[in-house]
mmCIF file of C-alpha atoms in Angstrom:
data_model
loop_
_atom_site.group_PDB
_atom_site.id
_atom_site.type_symbol
_atom_site.label_atom_id
_atom_site.label_comp_id
_atom_site.label_asym_id
_atom_site.label_seq_id
_atom_site.Cartn_x
_atom_site.Cartn_y
_atom_site.Cartn_z
ATOM 1 C CA MET A 1 154.374 230.708 144.928
ATOM 2 C CA SER A 2 155.396 233.534 142.493
ATOM 3 C CA ARG A 3 154.539 233.648 138.890
ATOM 4 C CA ASN A 4 158.070 233.034 137.567
ATOM 5 C CA HIS A 5 159.735 231.053 140.357
ATOM 6 C CA ARG A 6 158.767 228.469 142.901
ATOM 7 C CA HIS A 7 160.134 229.388 146.408
ATOM 8 C CA VAL A 8 160.900 226.855 149.017
ATOM 9 C CA LYS A 9 162.601 228.240 152.193
ATOM 10 C CA GLY A 10 164.811 230.646 150.147
ATOM 11 C CA SER A 11 165.639 228.128 147.342
ATOM 12 C CA GLU A 12 163.853 228.188 143.955
ATOM 13 C CA VAL A 13 163.562 226.360 140.667
ATOM 14 C CA SER A 14 163.533 228.830 137.795
ATOM 15 C CA CYS A 15 160.430 228.341 135.709
ATOM 16 C CA CYS A 16 162.128 230.233 132.852
ATOM 17 C CA VAL A 17 165.053 227.701 132.757
ATOM 18 C CA LYS A 18 162.734 224.765 133.255
ATOM 19 C CA TYR A 19 160.294 225.500 130.473
ATOM 20 C CA PHE A 20 162.958 226.867 128.143
ATOM 21 C CA LEU A 21 164.844 223.608 128.432
ATOM 22 C CA PHE A 22 161.546 221.728 128.011
ATOM 23 C CA GLY A 23 160.671 223.592 124.761
ATOM 24 C CA PHE A 24 164.329 223.385 123.549
ATOM 25 C CA ASN A 25 164.218 219.563 123.881
ATOM 26 C CA ILE A 26 160.685 218.895 122.693
ATOM 27 C CA ILE A 27 161.677 220.195 119.258
ATOM 28 C CA PHE A 28 164.735 217.784 119.189
ATOM 29 C CA TRP A 29 162.421 214.969 120.440
ATOM 30 C CA LEU A 30 159.926 215.506 117.665
ATOM 31 C CA LEU A 31 162.703 215.900 114.930
ATOM 32 C CA GLY A 32 164.274 212.711 116.232
ATOM 33 C CA ALA A 33 161.039 210.866 116.043
ATOM 34 C CA ALA A 34 160.520 212.119 112.432
ATOM 35 C CA PHE A 35 164.048 211.094 111.395
ATOM 36 C CA LEU A 36 163.608 207.685 113.018
ATOM 37 C CA GLY A 37 160.216 207.246 111.395
ATOM 38 C CA ILE A 38 161.599 208.070 107.924
ATOM 39 C CA GLY A 39 164.476 205.639 108.384
ATOM 40 C CA LEU A 40 162.198 202.776 109.582
ATOM 41 C CA TRP A 41 159.755 203.549 106.741
ATOM 42 C CA ALA A 42 162.574 203.462 104.180
ATOM 43 C CA TRP A 43 163.751 200.098 105.600
ATOM 44 C CA ALA A 44 160.106 198.799 105.498
ATOM 45 C CA GLU A 45 159.825 199.867 101.806
ATOM 46 C CA LYS A 46 163.024 197.951 100.947
ATOM 47 C CA GLY A 47 161.917 194.834 102.891
ATOM 48 C CA VAL A 48 164.737 195.192 105.480
ATOM 49 C CA LEU A 49 162.466 195.000 108.481
ATOM 50 C CA SER A 50 160.992 191.648 107.328
ATOM 51 C CA ASN A 51 164.520 190.302 106.583
ATOM 52 C CA LEU A 52 166.966 191.868 109.070
ATOM 53 C CA SER A 53 169.836 189.749 107.676
ATOM 54 C CA SER A 54 169.706 191.949 104.576
ATOM 55 C CA ILE A 55 171.193 194.824 106.532
ATOM 56 C CA THR A 56 174.645 193.317 106.154
ATOM 57 C CA ASP A 57 174.188 192.295 102.554
ATOM 58 C CA LEU A 58 174.840 195.704 101.077
ATOM 59 C CA GLY A 59 178.524 196.187 100.246
ATOM 60 C CA GLY A 60 178.301 200.003 100.351
ATOM 61 C CA PHE A 61 176.824 202.633 102.701
ATOM 62 C CA ASP A 62 173.080 202.622 103.214
ATOM 63 C CA PRO A 63 171.962 206.286 103.673
ATOM 64 C CA VAL A 64 169.058 205.018 105.781
ATOM 65 C CA TRP A 65 171.576 204.342 108.568
ATOM 66 C CA LEU A 66 172.037 208.118 108.826
ATOM 67 C CA PHE A 67 168.379 208.662 109.573
ATOM 68 C CA ILE A 68 168.297 205.732 112.009
ATOM 69 C CA VAL A 69 171.345 206.737 114.044
ATOM 70 C CA VAL A 70 170.797 210.572 114.017
ATOM 71 C CA GLY A 71 167.075 210.113 114.695
ATOM 72 C CA GLY A 72 167.734 207.592 117.503
ATOM 73 C CA VAL A 73 170.241 209.894 119.251
ATOM 74 C CA MET A 74 168.038 212.917 118.894
ATOM 75 C CA PHE A 75 164.955 211.041 120.110
ATOM 76 C CA ILE A 76 166.830 209.693 123.286
ATOM 77 C CA LEU A 77 168.412 213.047 124.077
ATOM 78 C CA GLY A 78 165.136 214.934 123.437
ATOM 79 C CA PHE A 79 163.188 212.539 125.593
ATOM 80 C CA ALA A 80 165.678 212.775 128.526
ATOM 81 C CA GLY A 81 165.906 216.516 128.387
ATOM 82 C CA CYS A 82 162.182 217.070 127.912
ATOM 83 C CA ILE A 83 160.883 214.724 130.612
ATOM 84 C CA GLY A 84 163.867 215.558 132.908
ATOM 85 C CA ALA A 85 163.046 219.264 132.753
ATOM 86 C CA LEU A 86 159.269 218.820 133.044
ATOM 87 C CA ARG A 87 159.443 216.406 135.974
ATOM 88 C CA GLU A 88 162.525 217.948 137.485
ATOM 89 C CA ASN A 89 164.148 214.562 137.385
ATOM 90 C CA THR A 90 167.880 215.031 138.153
ATOM 91 C CA SER A 91 168.831 211.535 136.857
ATOM 92 C CA LEU A 92 167.379 212.227 133.385
ATOM 93 C CA LEU A 93 168.876 215.778 133.399
ATOM 94 C CA LYS A 94 172.370 214.397 134.269
ATOM 95 C CA PHE A 95 172.041 211.693 131.589
ATOM 96 C CA PHE A 96 171.109 214.407 129.157
ATOM 97 C CA SER A 97 174.155 216.574 130.162
ATOM 98 C CA VAL A 98 176.647 213.667 130.094
ATOM 99 C CA PHE A 99 175.326 212.303 126.775
ATOM 100 C CA LEU A 100 175.465 215.767 125.122
ATOM 101 C CA GLY A 101 178.839 216.399 126.600
ATOM 102 C CA LEU A 102 180.119 213.102 125.252
ATOM 103 C CA ILE A 103 178.775 213.923 121.719
ATOM 104 C CA PHE A 104 180.472 217.432 121.938
ATOM 105 C CA PHE A 105 183.740 215.754 123.040
ATOM 106 C CA LEU A 106 183.564 213.238 120.196
ATOM 107 C CA GLU A 107 182.868 215.997 117.627
ATOM 108 C CA LEU A 108 185.736 218.043 118.957
ATOM 109 C CA THR A 109 188.084 215.033 118.844
ATOM 110 C CA ALA A 110 186.972 214.169 115.282
ATOM 111 C CA GLY A 111 187.556 217.778 114.164
ATOM 112 C CA ILE A 112 191.071 217.773 115.586
ATOM 113 C CA LEU A 113 191.994 214.428 114.183
ATOM 114 C CA ALA A 114 190.546 215.355 110.757
ATOM 115 C CA PHE A 115 192.778 218.511 110.764
ATOM 116 C CA VAL A 116 195.901 216.610 111.923
ATOM 117 C CA PHE A 117 195.466 213.540 109.746
ATOM 118 C CA LYS A 118 194.260 215.172 106.487
ATOM 119 C CA ASP A 119 195.926 212.732 104.194
ATOM 120 C CA TRP A 120 194.526 209.759 106.074
ATOM 121 C CA ILE A 121 191.061 211.329 105.935
ATOM 122 C CA LYS A 122 191.491 211.839 102.161
ATOM 123 C CA ASP A 123 192.457 208.172 101.744
ATOM 124 C CA GLN A 124 189.478 207.010 103.719
ATOM 125 C CA LEU A 125 187.148 209.272 101.683
ATOM 126 C CA ASN A 126 188.631 207.823 98.476
ATOM 127 C CA PHE A 127 188.109 204.262 99.803
ATOM 128 C CA PHE A 128 184.566 205.093 100.955
ATOM 129 C CA ILE A 129 183.513 206.457 97.522
ATOM 130 C CA ASN A 130 185.149 203.592 95.604
ATOM 131 C CA ASN A 131 183.440 201.085 97.918
ATOM 132 C CA ASN A 132 180.137 202.648 97.186
ATOM 133 C CA VAL A 133 180.829 202.847 93.413
ATOM 134 C CA LYS A 134 181.033 199.051 93.565
ATOM 135 C CA ALA A 135 177.599 198.858 95.242
ATOM 136 C CA TYR A 136 175.942 201.490 93.066
ATOM 137 C CA ARG A 137 173.211 199.179 91.679
ATOM 138 C CA ASP A 138 172.662 197.265 94.962
ATOM 139 C CA ASP A 139 170.566 199.874 96.804
ATOM 140 C CA ILE A 140 168.321 202.591 95.371
ATOM 141 C CA ASP A 141 169.058 205.034 98.291
ATOM 142 C CA LEU A 142 172.800 204.604 97.809
ATOM 143 C CA GLN A 143 172.371 205.125 94.069
ATOM 144 C CA ASN A 144 170.436 208.345 94.611
ATOM 145 C CA LEU A 145 173.109 209.577 97.059
ATOM 146 C CA ILE A 146 175.916 208.985 94.579
ATOM 147 C CA ASP A 147 173.953 210.577 91.783
ATOM 148 C CA PHE A 148 173.202 213.667 93.980
ATOM 149 C CA ALA A 149 176.946 213.976 94.969
ATOM 150 C CA GLN A 150 178.154 213.689 91.397
ATOM 151 C CA GLU A 151 175.621 216.221 90.094
ATOM 152 C CA TYR A 152 176.127 218.678 92.986
ATOM 153 C CA TRP A 153 179.935 218.711 92.896
ATOM 154 C CA SER A 154 180.170 218.235 89.093
ATOM 155 C CA CYS A 155 182.331 215.158 89.350
ATOM 156 C CA CYS A 156 182.583 211.490 88.359
ATOM 157 C CA GLY A 157 184.030 208.743 90.528
ATOM 158 C CA ALA A 158 186.475 209.257 93.316
ATOM 159 C CA HIS A 159 189.383 210.468 91.158
ATOM 160 C CA GLY A 160 187.803 210.329 87.721
ATOM 161 C CA PRO A 161 185.445 208.443 85.401
ATOM 162 C CA ASP A 162 187.650 205.398 85.176
ATOM 163 C CA ASP A 163 186.795 204.612 88.798
ATOM 164 C CA TRP A 164 183.607 203.183 87.386
ATOM 165 C CA ASN A 165 185.649 200.155 86.238
ATOM 166 C CA LEU A 166 185.139 198.973 89.847
ATOM 167 C CA ASN A 167 181.468 198.435 89.197
ATOM 168 C CA ILE A 168 180.451 195.170 87.561
ATOM 169 C CA TYR A 169 177.954 196.889 85.269
ATOM 170 C CA PHE A 170 180.222 199.702 84.009
ATOM 171 C CA ASN A 171 183.649 198.060 83.814
ATOM 172 C CA CYS A 172 185.326 197.750 80.410
ATOM 173 C CA THR A 173 186.285 194.087 80.513
ATOM 174 C CA GLU A 174 185.483 192.000 77.380
ATOM 175 C CA LEU A 175 183.491 189.637 79.469
ATOM 176 C CA ASN A 176 181.047 192.311 80.677
ATOM 177 C CA PRO A 177 177.705 191.683 78.890
ATOM 178 C CA SER A 178 176.043 194.845 80.339
ATOM 179 C CA ARG A 179 174.837 197.559 77.980
ATOM 180 C CA GLU A 180 176.447 200.054 80.447
ATOM 181 C CA ARG A 181 179.851 198.569 79.701
ATOM 182 C CA CYS A 182 182.558 201.334 79.475
ATOM 183 C CA GLY A 183 179.985 203.916 80.496
ATOM 184 C CA VAL A 184 179.160 206.048 83.497
ATOM 185 C CA PRO A 185 175.940 206.904 85.337
ATOM 186 C CA PHE A 186 173.792 209.713 83.941
ATOM 187 C CA SER A 187 174.777 211.896 86.922
ATOM 188 C CA CYS A 188 178.276 212.220 85.428
ATOM 189 C CA CYS A 189 176.928 213.813 82.249
ATOM 190 C CA LEU A 190 177.138 217.475 81.464
ATOM 191 C CA LYS A 191 173.666 218.939 81.626
ATOM 192 C CA ASP A 192 172.032 220.453 78.566
ATOM 193 C CA PRO A 193 169.792 223.325 79.686
ATOM 194 C CA ALA A 194 167.578 222.766 76.653
ATOM 195 C CA GLU A 195 166.630 219.259 77.771
ATOM 196 C CA ASP A 196 163.524 218.995 79.954
ATOM 197 C CA VAL A 197 163.831 215.230 80.420
ATOM 198 C CA ILE A 198 167.001 213.661 81.837
ATOM 199 C CA ASN A 199 168.737 211.365 79.364
ATOM 200 C CA THR A 200 169.627 208.388 81.514
ATOM 201 C CA GLN A 201 171.601 206.830 78.729
ATOM 202 C CA CYS A 202 173.927 209.783 78.122
ATOM 203 C CA GLY A 203 176.901 208.009 79.697
ATOM 204 C CA TYR A 204 176.733 204.901 77.536
ATOM 205 C CA ASP A 205 180.111 203.973 75.936
ATOM 206 C CA VAL A 206 181.534 207.319 76.785
ATOM 207 C CA ARG A 207 184.780 205.856 78.316
ATOM 208 C CA LEU A 208 185.632 204.313 74.916
ATOM 209 C CA GLN A 209 186.574 207.802 73.819
ATOM 210 C CA VAL A 210 189.844 209.616 74.488
ATOM 211 C CA GLU A 211 190.140 212.055 77.365
ATOM 212 C CA LEU A 212 189.601 215.223 75.328
ATOM 213 C CA ASP A 213 186.460 213.870 73.726
ATOM 214 C CA ARG A 214 185.105 212.738 77.115
ATOM 215 C CA GLN A 215 185.148 216.311 78.353
ATOM 216 C CA LYS A 216 182.437 217.240 75.900
ATOM 217 C CA TYR A 217 179.934 214.893 77.427
ATOM 218 C CA ILE A 218 180.808 214.083 81.067
ATOM 219 C CA TYR A 219 182.524 215.522 84.194
ATOM 220 C CA THR A 220 186.154 214.334 84.246
ATOM 221 C CA LYS A 221 187.146 215.572 87.668
ATOM 222 C CA GLY A 222 186.977 213.284 90.730
ATOM 223 C CA CYS A 223 184.553 213.831 93.604
ATOM 224 C CA VAL A 224 187.407 213.811 96.229
ATOM 225 C CA GLY A 225 189.105 216.720 94.601
ATOM 226 C CA GLN A 226 185.856 218.568 94.003
ATOM 227 C CA PHE A 227 184.734 218.038 97.593
ATOM 228 C CA GLU A 228 188.026 219.472 98.856
ATOM 229 C CA LYS A 229 187.612 222.467 96.584
ATOM 230 C CA TRP A 230 183.985 222.978 97.765
ATOM 231 C CA LEU A 231 185.137 222.772 101.357
ATOM 232 C CA GLN A 232 187.764 225.408 100.874
ATOM 233 C CA ASP A 233 185.327 227.731 99.060
ATOM 234 C CA ASN A 234 182.731 227.353 101.814
ATOM 235 C CA LEU A 235 185.038 227.070 104.790
ATOM 236 C CA ILE A 236 183.524 230.040 106.677
ATOM 237 C CA ILE A 237 179.932 228.703 106.253
ATOM 238 C CA VAL A 238 180.905 225.143 107.256
ATOM 239 C CA ALA A 239 182.908 226.370 110.257
ATOM 240 C CA GLY A 240 179.978 228.638 111.235
ATOM 241 C CA ILE A 241 177.582 225.704 111.184
ATOM 242 C CA PHE A 242 179.860 223.572 113.365
ATOM 243 C CA VAL A 243 180.404 226.425 115.851
ATOM 244 C CA GLY A 244 176.708 227.076 115.995
ATOM 245 C CA ILE A 245 176.006 223.403 116.744
ATOM 246 C CA ALA A 246 178.738 223.399 119.416
ATOM 247 C CA LEU A 247 177.287 226.567 121.098
ATOM 248 C CA LEU A 248 173.800 224.914 121.129
ATOM 249 C CA GLN A 249 175.201 221.929 122.842
ATOM 250 C CA ILE A 250 177.107 223.928 125.444
ATOM 251 C CA PHE A 251 174.015 226.020 126.012
ATOM 252 C CA GLY A 252 171.920 222.864 126.517
ATOM 253 C CA ILE A 253 174.424 221.447 128.998
ATOM 254 C CA CYS A 254 174.587 224.681 130.980
ATOM 255 C CA LEU A 255 170.741 224.897 131.131
ATOM 256 C CA ALA A 256 170.439 221.297 132.379
ATOM 257 C CA GLN A 257 173.169 221.711 134.952
ATOM 258 C CA ASN A 258 171.603 224.909 136.166
ATOM 259 C CA LEU A 259 168.273 223.138 136.576
ATOM 260 C CA VAL A 260 169.884 220.233 138.367
ATOM 261 C CA SER A 261 171.520 222.701 140.854
ATOM 262 C CA ASP A 262 168.182 224.395 141.497
ATOM 263 C CA VAL A 263 166.374 221.076 142.108
ATOM 264 C CA LYS A 264 169.111 219.898 144.462
ATOM 265 C CA ALA A 265 168.954 223.234 146.368
ATOM 266 C CA VAL A 266 165.212 222.954 146.798
ATOM 267 C CA LYS A 267 165.428 219.312 147.984
ATOM 268 C CA ALA A 268 168.220 220.190 150.417
ATOM 269 C CA ASN A 269 165.811 222.599 152.167
ATOM 270 C CA TRP A 270 162.892 220.191 152.479
#
């Protein structure tokens, strides 16, 4: 047996491919476990694990789902690729290749559909944001996600501050007893560099003012438009990230298939 290859009657399993694939996947396995652990911990902190029916109670999007789904997929893929490479198990390696290929195909399909049906995607994004505006106070993780998005993209609501009329705490109806009536969350407010402490009440009553006066205190552009602008300004970076992910997936599939072929060739000569 050589140092880099195992020889069996002219056939060999490349140790370089085997252990490179193993190392490649153990990173994803550990990252997947970390994501999954964070998601489950977040659910435990919110009492979801002790009351699973509460998963469906939230009207908006729970960001913890992102950690659970992404972590679960990465954990399963990493496990299959890692153990499959280490044990030279063709079933696990094939599962890894097919699963990764399916994800690549779904990503490619989603990208094409998003390009073809731009207006539909924009409508869905608008619906998604407004639906989460309604549930702003229902979940702390969702609240933090919306606040981050509004601060990062310097926006307020899906199309503007008046979208916050959809929320029962911020709407301007006469019957609304909330102190936040006709206001917006603090993340809509223009930041004062001189302030060290965030003024969480800066958006109170701001929508009682006319449009020109609002612009002195809050962002008046909607998040859908601001996100579109950000996407156009960073198109090369975003495209580069997606291409890089796609190349990594193709590379992983090729490595797995190469190892499967080597293992089959060795077994054929036993």
